[in-house]
Short mmCIF file of C-alpha atoms in Angstrom, two decimals:
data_model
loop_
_atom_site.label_atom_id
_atom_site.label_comp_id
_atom_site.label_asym_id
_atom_site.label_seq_id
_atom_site.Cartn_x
_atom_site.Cartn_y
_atom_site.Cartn_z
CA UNK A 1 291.74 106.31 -117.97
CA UNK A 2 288.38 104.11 -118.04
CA UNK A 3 285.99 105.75 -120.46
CA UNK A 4 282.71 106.91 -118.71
CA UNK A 5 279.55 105.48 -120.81
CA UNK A 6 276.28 106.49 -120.83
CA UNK A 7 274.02 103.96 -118.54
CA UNK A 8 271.67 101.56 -120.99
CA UNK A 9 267.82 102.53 -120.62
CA UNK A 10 266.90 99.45 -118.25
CA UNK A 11 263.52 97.96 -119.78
CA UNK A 12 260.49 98.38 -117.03
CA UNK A 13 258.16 95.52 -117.59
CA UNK A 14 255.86 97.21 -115.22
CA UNK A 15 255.66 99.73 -117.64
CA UNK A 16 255.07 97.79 -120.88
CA UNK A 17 253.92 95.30 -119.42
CA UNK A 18 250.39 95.69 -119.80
CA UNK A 19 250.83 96.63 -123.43
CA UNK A 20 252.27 93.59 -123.89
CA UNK A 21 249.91 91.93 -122.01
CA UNK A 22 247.40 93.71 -124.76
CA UNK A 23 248.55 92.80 -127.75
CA UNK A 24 248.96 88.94 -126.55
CA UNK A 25 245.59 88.85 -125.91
CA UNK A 26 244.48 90.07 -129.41
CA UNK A 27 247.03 87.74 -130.84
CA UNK A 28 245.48 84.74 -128.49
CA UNK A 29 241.86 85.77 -129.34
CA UNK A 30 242.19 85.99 -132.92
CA UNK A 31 243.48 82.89 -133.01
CA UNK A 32 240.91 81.22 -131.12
CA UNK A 33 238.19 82.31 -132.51
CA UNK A 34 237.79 84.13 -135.79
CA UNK A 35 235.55 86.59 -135.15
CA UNK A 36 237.34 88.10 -132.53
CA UNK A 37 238.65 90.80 -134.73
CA UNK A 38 235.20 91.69 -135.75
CA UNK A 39 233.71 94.78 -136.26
CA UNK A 40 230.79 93.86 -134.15
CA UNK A 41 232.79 92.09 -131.71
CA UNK A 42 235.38 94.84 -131.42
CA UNK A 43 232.65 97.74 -131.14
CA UNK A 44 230.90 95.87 -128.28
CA UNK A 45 233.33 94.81 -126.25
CA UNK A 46 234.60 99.01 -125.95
CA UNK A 47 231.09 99.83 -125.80
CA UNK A 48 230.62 97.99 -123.07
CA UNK A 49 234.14 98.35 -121.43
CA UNK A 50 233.26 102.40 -121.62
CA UNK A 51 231.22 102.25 -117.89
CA UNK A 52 234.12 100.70 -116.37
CA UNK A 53 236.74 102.97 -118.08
CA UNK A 54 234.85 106.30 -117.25
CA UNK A 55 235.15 105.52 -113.66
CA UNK A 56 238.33 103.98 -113.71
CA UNK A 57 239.49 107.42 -115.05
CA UNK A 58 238.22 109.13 -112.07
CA UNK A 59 239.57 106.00 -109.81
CA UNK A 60 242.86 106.79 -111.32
CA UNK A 61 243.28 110.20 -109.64
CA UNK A 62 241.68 108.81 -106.34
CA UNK A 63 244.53 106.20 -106.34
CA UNK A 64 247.32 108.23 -107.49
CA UNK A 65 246.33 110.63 -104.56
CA UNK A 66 246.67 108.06 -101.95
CA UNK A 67 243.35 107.08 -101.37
CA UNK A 68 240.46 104.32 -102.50
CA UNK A 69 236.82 104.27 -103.28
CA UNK A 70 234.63 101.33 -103.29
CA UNK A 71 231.33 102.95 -103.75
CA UNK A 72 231.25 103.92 -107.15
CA UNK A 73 229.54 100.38 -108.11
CA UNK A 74 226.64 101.19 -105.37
CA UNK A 75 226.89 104.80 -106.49
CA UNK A 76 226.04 104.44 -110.06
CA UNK A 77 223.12 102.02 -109.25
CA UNK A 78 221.99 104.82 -106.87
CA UNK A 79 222.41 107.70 -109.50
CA UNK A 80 220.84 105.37 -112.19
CA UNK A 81 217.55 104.74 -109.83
CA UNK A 82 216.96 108.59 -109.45
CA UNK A 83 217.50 109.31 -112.91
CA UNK A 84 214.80 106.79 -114.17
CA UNK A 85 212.25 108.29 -111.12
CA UNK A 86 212.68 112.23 -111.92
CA UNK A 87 212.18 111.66 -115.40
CA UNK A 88 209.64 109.05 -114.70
CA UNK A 89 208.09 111.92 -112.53
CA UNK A 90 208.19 114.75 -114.92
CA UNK A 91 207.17 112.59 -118.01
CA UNK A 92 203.45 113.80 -117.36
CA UNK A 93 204.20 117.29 -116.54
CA UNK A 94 206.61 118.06 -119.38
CA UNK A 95 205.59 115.51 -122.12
CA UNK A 96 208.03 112.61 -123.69
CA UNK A 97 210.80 115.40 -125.35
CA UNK A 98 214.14 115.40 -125.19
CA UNK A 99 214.06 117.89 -122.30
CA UNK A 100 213.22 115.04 -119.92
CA UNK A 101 215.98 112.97 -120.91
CA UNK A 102 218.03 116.43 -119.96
CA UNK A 103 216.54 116.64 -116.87
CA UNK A 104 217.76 113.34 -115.32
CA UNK A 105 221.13 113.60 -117.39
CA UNK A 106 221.77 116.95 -114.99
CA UNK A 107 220.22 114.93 -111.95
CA UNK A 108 222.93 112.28 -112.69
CA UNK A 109 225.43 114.43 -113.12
CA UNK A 110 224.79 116.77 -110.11
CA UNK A 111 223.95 113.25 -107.81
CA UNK A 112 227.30 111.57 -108.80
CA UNK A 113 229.12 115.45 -108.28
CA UNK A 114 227.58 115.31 -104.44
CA UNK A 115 228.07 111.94 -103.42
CA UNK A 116 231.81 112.11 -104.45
CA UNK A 117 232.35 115.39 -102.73
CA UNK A 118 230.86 113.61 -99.69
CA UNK A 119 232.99 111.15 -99.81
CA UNK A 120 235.88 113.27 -100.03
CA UNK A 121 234.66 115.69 -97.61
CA UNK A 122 234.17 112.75 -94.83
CA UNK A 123 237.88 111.90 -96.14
CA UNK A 124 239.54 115.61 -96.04
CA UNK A 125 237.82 117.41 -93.19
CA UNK A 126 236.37 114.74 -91.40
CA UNK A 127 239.88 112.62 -91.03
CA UNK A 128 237.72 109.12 -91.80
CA UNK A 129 239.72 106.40 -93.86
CA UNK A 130 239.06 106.14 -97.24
CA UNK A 131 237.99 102.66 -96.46
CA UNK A 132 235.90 103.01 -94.02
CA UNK A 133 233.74 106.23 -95.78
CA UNK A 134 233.25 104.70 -99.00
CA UNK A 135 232.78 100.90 -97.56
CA UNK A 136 230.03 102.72 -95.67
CA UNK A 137 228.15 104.72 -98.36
CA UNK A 138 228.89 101.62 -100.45
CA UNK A 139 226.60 100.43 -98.56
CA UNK A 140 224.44 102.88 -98.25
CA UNK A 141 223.92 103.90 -101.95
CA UNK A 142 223.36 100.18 -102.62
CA UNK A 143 220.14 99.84 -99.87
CA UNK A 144 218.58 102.84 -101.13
CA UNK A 145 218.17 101.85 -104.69
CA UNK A 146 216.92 98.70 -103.35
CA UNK A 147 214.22 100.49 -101.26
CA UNK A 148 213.35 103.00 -104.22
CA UNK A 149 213.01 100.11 -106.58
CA UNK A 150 210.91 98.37 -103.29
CA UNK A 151 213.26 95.21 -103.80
CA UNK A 152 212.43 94.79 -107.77
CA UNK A 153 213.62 97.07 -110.49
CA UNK A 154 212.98 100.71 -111.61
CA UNK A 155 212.12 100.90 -115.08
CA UNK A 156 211.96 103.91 -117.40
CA UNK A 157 208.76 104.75 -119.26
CA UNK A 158 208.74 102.90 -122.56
CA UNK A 159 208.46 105.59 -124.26
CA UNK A 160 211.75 107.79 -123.19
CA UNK A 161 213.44 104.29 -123.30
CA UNK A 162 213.18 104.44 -127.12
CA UNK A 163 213.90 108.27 -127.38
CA UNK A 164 217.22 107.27 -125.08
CA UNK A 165 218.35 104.67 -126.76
CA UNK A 166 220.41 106.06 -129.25
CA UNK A 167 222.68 107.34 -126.45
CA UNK A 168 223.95 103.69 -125.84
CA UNK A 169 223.40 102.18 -129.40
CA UNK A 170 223.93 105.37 -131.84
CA UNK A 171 227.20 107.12 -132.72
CA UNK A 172 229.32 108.62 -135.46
CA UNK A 173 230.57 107.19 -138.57
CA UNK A 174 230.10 103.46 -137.12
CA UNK A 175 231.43 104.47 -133.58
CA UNK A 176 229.14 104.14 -130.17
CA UNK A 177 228.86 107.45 -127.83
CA UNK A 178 229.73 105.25 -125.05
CA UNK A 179 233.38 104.59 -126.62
CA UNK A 180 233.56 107.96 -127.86
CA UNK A 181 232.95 109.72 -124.78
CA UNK A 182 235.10 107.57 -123.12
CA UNK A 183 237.94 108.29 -125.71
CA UNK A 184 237.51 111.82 -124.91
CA UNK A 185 237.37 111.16 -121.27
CA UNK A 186 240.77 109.46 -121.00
CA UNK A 187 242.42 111.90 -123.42
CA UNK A 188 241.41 114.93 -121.06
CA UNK A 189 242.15 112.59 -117.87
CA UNK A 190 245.31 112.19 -118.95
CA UNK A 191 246.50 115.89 -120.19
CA UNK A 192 245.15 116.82 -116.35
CA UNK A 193 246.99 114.27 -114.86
CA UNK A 194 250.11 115.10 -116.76
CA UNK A 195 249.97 118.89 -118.09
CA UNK A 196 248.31 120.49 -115.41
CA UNK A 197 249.23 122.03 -111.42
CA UNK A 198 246.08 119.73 -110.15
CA UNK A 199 247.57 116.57 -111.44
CA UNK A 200 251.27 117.22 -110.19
CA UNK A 201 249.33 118.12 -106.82
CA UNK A 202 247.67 114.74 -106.85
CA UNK A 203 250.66 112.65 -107.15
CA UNK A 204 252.52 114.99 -104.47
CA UNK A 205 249.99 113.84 -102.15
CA UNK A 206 249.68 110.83 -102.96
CA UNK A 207 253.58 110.24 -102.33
CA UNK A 208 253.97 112.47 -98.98
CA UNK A 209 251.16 114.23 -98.14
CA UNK A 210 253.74 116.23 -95.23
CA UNK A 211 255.76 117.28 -98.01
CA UNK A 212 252.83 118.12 -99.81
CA UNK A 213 251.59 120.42 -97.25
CA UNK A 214 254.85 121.99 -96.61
CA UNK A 215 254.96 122.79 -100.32
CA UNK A 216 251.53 124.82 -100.46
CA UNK A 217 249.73 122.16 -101.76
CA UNK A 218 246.17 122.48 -100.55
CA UNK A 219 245.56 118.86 -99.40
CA UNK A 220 241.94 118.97 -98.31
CA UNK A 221 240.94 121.10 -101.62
CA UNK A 222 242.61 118.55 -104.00
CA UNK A 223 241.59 115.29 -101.93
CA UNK A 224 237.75 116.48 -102.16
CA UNK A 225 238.47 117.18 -105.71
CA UNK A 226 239.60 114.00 -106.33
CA UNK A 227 236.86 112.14 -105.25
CA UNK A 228 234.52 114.98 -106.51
CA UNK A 229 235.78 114.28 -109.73
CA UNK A 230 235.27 110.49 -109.43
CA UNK A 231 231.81 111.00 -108.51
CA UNK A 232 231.51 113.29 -111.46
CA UNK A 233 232.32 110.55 -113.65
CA UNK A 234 230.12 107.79 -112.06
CA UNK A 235 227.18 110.19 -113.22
CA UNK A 236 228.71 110.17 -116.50
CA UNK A 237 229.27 106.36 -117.01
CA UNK A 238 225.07 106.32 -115.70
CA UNK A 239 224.25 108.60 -118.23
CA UNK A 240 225.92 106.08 -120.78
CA UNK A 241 224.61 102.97 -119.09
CA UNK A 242 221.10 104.12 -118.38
CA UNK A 243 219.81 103.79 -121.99
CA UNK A 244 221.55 99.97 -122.58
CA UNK A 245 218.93 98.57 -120.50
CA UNK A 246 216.44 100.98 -119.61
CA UNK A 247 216.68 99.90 -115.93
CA UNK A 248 218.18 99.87 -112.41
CA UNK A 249 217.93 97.79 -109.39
CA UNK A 250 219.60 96.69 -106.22
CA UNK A 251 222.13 94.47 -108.70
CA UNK A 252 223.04 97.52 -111.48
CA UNK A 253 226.76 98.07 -110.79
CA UNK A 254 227.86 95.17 -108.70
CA UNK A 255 231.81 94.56 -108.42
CA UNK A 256 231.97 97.99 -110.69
CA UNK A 257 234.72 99.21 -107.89
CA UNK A 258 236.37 96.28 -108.11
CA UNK A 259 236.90 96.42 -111.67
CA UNK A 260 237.76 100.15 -111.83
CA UNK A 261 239.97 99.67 -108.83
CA UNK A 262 241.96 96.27 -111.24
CA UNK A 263 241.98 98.21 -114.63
CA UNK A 264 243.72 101.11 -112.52
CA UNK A 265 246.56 98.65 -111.06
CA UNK A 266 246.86 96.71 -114.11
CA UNK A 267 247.38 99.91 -116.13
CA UNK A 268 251.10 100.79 -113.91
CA UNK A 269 249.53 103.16 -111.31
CA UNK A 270 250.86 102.79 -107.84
CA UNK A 271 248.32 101.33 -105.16
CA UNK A 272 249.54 103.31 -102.21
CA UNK A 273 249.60 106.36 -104.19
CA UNK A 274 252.12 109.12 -105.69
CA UNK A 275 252.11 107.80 -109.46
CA UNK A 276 249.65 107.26 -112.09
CA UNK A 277 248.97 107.23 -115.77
CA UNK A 278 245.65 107.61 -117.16
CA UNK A 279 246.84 105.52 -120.53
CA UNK A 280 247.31 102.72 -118.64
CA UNK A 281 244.26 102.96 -116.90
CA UNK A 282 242.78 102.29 -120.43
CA UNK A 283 244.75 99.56 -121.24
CA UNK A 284 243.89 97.82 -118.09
CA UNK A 285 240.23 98.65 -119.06
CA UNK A 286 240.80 96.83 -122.13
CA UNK A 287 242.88 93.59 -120.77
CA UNK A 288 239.69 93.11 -118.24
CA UNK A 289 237.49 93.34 -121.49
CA UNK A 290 239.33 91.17 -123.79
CA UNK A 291 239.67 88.71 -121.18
CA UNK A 292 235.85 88.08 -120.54
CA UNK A 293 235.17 88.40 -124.62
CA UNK A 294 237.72 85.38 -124.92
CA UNK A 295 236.29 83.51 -122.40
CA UNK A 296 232.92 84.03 -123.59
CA UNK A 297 233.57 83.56 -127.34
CA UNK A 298 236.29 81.00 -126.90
CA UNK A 299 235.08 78.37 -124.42
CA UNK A 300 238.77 76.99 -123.49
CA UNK A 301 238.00 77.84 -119.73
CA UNK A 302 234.88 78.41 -117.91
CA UNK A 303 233.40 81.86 -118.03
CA UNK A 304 232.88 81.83 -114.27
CA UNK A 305 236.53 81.49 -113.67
CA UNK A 306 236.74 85.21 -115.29
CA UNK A 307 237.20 86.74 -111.90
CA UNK A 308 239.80 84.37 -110.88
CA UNK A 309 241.75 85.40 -113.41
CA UNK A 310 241.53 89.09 -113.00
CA UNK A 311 242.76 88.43 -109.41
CA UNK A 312 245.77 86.72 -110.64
CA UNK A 313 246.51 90.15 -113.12
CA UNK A 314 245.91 92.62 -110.19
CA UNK A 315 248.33 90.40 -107.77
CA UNK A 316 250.89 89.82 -110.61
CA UNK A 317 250.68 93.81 -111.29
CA UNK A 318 251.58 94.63 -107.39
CA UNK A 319 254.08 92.58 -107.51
CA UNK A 320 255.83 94.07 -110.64
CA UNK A 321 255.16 97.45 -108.87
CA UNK A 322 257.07 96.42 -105.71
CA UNK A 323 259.95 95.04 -107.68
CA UNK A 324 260.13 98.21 -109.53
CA UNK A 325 260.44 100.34 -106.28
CA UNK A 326 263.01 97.54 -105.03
CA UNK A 327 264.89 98.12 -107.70
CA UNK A 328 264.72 101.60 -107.64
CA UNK A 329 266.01 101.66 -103.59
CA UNK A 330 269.27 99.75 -104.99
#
């Protein structure tokens, strides 16, 4: 008789991949520079990684569900313009106080909340591709800041900029609000995505929205979710990003989607849907990061060429996925 043996745990380098991919790059920047491990360079590149990791949160469930979203760069430059008018507007009516600051924080919030339901409305009950609705209001979102703003920029009231600021640049015990709200972000992203009936229902549709259906799953309620969600988060990341610079224009945001959409892949969730992790989400957040804070602080290769390599990550991820699922069919 043959004795039976347990089979060996296979290693997935799609799934620690990216953590490797992590750690080499804080070995590589260290080394190249040594003020990499900083605490001012450390707490500025999450700072400003938070924007992108917010949304890429909320991109995370939109992907795992099956479906895409290229406005959200276009939509935070939208949300940011009416958040600097309304409180622009009410400044003389309600005086330079904290309550004006709360005012366009609950304007962001409930503009990013209606443009993703729209989005996901168009997408659920209207039966438009996800790449056609949001390469539309991409669009869209991006021509009406530009009008608001009159083809220059919107600025906030000098003032309310320095009562603001300490959203961006204050914190606790050393820490920004930007990284800690995105800490707390990804923890509860990733306990929903996980722990939760809304999260399973996600990745059900996402990997056969039939099946889904037959199993009770309310597709149209969770896809506008999704993207309601998403849009939810886009206000957030505005909030965050509003007080950095005090400003918005027709350029706030640009190739935002397109980072989201890469920290998302890179982190091991699947493109066409079914599967995704929020943790890696926030690794890939942080490989995108790193790799623009070497570039910048190491000048080996031209900072320019950033993008090119982020490509090369996102295509290299994809195809890691698809050997996975080959392997997986054998």
């Amino acid at each position: 008789m043959s004795a039976v043996t347990a089979p060996r745990p296979r290693f997935h380098l799609h799934v620690l991949g990216p953590l490797l991919a992590l750690f080499v790059l804080i070995a590589l920047g260290a080394w190249l520079n040594p003020n990499f491990l900083s605490y001012g360079n450390v707490t500025n590149v999450l700072a400003r990684s938070a924007f992108i990791g917010i949304i890429a949160v909320g991109m995370t469930f939109v992907i795992t569900s099956g479906g895409i979203d290229l406005s959200v760069g276009s939509m935070a430059a939208f949300i940011a313009g009416l958040m600097i008018l309304s409180m622009n507007a009410l400044l003389p009516h309600m005086g330079e106080g904290v309550s004006v600051i709360l005012v366009g924080v609950l304007v962001a919030a409930g503009a990013g909340l209606l443009a993703g339901w729209l989005n996901g409305f168009l997408i659920a009950k209207v039966g438009i591709e996800p790449f056609i609705v949001t390469l539309g209001t991409m669009g869209i979102y991006r021509s009406l800041v530009t009008w608001l703003a009159d083809g220059g920029t919107l600025s906030l009231d000098f003032g309310l900029r320095g009562l603001y600021r300490p959203v961006y640049y204050g914190g606790i015990m050393g820490v920004a609000w930007p990284i800690i709200v995105f800490a707390i972000v990804a923890i509860l992203g990733e306990i929903v995505m996980r722990q939760t009936a809304f999260g399973r229902h996600v990745a059900a549709i996402g990997a056969n929205e039939q099946v889904a259906r037959y199993s009770a799953v309310k597709v149209p309620r969770v896809r506008i979710a999704t993207y309601a969600l998403l849009g939810l988060l886009v206000g957030l990341a505005t909030i965050m990003y509003v007080p950095r610079l005090g400003s918005a224009s027709g350029s706030t945001g640009v190739l935002w989607e397109l980072e989201a959409i890469a920290a998302v892949i890179i982190g091991g969730t699947v493109l066409k849907g079914g599967y995704g992790r929020v943790w890696g989400t926030v690794v890939g957040v942080l490989i995108l990061s790193l790799i623009d804070n070497i570039l910048n602080l190491a000048s080996i290769v031209s900072p320019y060429l950033n993008g090119t390599i982020q490509g090369v990550i996102v295509i290299l991820a994809v195809v890691l996925q698809r050997e996975k699922k080959a392997a997986d069919a054998r």
